[in-house]
mmCIF file with all atom_site columns, C-alpha atoms in Angstrom:
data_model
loop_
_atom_site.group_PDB
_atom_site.id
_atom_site.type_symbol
_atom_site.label_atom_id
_atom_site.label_alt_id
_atom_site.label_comp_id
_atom_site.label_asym_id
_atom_site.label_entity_id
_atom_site.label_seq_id
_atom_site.pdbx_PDB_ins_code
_atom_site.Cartn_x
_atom_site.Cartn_y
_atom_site.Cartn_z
_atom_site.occupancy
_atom_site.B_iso_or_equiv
_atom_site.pdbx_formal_charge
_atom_site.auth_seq_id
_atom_site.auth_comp_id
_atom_site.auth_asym_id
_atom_site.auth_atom_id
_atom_site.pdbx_PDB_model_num
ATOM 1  C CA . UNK A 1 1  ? 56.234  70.214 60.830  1.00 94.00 ? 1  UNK A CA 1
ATOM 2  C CA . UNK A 1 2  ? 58.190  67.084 61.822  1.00 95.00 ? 2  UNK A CA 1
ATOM 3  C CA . UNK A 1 3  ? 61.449  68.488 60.163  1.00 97.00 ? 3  UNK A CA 1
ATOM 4  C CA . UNK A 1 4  ? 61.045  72.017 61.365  1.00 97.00 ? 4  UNK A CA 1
ATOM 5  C CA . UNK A 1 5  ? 61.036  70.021 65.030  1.00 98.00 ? 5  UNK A CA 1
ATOM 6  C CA . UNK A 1 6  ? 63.777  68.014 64.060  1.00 98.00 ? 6  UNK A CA 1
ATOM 7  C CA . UNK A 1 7  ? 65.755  70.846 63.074  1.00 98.00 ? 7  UNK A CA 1
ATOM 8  C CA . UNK A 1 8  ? 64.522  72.654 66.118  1.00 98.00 ? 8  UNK A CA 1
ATOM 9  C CA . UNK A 1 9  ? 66.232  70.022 68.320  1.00 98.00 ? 9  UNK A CA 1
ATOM 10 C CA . UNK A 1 10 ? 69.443  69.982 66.302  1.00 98.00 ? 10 UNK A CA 1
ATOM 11 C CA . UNK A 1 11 ? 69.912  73.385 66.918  1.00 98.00 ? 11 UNK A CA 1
ATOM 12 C CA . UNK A 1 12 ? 68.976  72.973 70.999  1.00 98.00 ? 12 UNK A CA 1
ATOM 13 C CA . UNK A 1 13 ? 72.124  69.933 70.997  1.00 99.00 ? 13 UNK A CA 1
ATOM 14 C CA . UNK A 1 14 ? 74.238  72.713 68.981  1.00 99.00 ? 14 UNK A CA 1
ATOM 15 C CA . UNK A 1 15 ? 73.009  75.009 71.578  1.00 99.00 ? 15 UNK A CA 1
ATOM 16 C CA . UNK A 1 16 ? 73.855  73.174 74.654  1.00 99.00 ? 16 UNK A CA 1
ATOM 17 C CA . UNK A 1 17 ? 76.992  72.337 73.556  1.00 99.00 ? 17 UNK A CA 1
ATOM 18 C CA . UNK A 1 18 ? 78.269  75.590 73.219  1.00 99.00 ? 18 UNK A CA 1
ATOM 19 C CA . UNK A 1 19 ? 76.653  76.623 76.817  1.00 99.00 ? 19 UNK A CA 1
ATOM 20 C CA . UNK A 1 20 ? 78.932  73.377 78.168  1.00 99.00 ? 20 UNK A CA 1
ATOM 21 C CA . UNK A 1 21 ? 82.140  74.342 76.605  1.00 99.00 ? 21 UNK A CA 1
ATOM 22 C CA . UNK A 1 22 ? 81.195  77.762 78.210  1.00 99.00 ? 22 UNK A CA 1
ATOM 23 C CA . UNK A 1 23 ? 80.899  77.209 81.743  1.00 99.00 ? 23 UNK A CA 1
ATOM 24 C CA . UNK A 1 24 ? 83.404  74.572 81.021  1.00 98.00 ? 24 UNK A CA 1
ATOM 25 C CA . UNK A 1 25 ? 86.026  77.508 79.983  1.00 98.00 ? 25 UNK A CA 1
ATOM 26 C CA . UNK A 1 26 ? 84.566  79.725 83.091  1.00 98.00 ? 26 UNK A CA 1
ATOM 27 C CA . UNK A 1 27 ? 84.942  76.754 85.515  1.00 98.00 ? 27 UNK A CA 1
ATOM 28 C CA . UNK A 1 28 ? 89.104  76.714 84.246  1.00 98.00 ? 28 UNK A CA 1
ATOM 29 C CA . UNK A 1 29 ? 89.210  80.758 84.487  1.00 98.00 ? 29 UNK A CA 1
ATOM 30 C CA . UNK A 1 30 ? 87.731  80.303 88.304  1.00 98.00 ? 30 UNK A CA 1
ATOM 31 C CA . UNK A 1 31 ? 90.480  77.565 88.813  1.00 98.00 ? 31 UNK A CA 1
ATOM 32 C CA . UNK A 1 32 ? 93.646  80.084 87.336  1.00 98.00 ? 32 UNK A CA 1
ATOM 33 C CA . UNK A 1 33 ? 92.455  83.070 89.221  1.00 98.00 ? 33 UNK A CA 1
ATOM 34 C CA . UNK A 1 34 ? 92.367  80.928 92.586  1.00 97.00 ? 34 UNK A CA 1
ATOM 35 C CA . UNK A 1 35 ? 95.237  79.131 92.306  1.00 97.00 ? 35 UNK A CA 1
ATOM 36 C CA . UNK A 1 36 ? 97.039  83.179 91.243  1.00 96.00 ? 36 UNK A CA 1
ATOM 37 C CA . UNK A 1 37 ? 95.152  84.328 94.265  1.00 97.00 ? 37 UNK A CA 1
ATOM 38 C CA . UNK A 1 38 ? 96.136  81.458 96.542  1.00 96.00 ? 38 UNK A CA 1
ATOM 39 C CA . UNK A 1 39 ? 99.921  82.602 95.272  1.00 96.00 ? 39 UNK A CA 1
ATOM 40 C CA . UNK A 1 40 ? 99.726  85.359 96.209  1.00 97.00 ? 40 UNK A CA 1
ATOM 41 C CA . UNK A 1 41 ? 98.493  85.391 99.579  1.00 96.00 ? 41 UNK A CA 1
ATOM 42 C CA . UNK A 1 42 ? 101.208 83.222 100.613 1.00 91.00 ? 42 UNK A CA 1
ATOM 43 C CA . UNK A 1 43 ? 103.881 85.132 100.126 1.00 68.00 ? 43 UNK A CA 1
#
């Protein structure tokens, strides 16, 4: 029981850190397609 939970947990952290990289890679896409945006609306 204790090990299933333990592996349980390893596999939430595993888990989480994926979701982080994620919005992490989402948060950079937002950034390019403003600053493109932002480009090109001053022209």
């Amino acid at each position: 029981m204790l090990e299933k939970l333990l592996e349980l947990q390893q596999q939430l952290i595993e888990y989480d850190k994926l979701v982080r990289q994620e919005i992490a890679n989402i948060k950079l896409n937002l950034d390019e397609m403003s600053k493109l945006y932002n480009q090109i609306t001053n022209k």
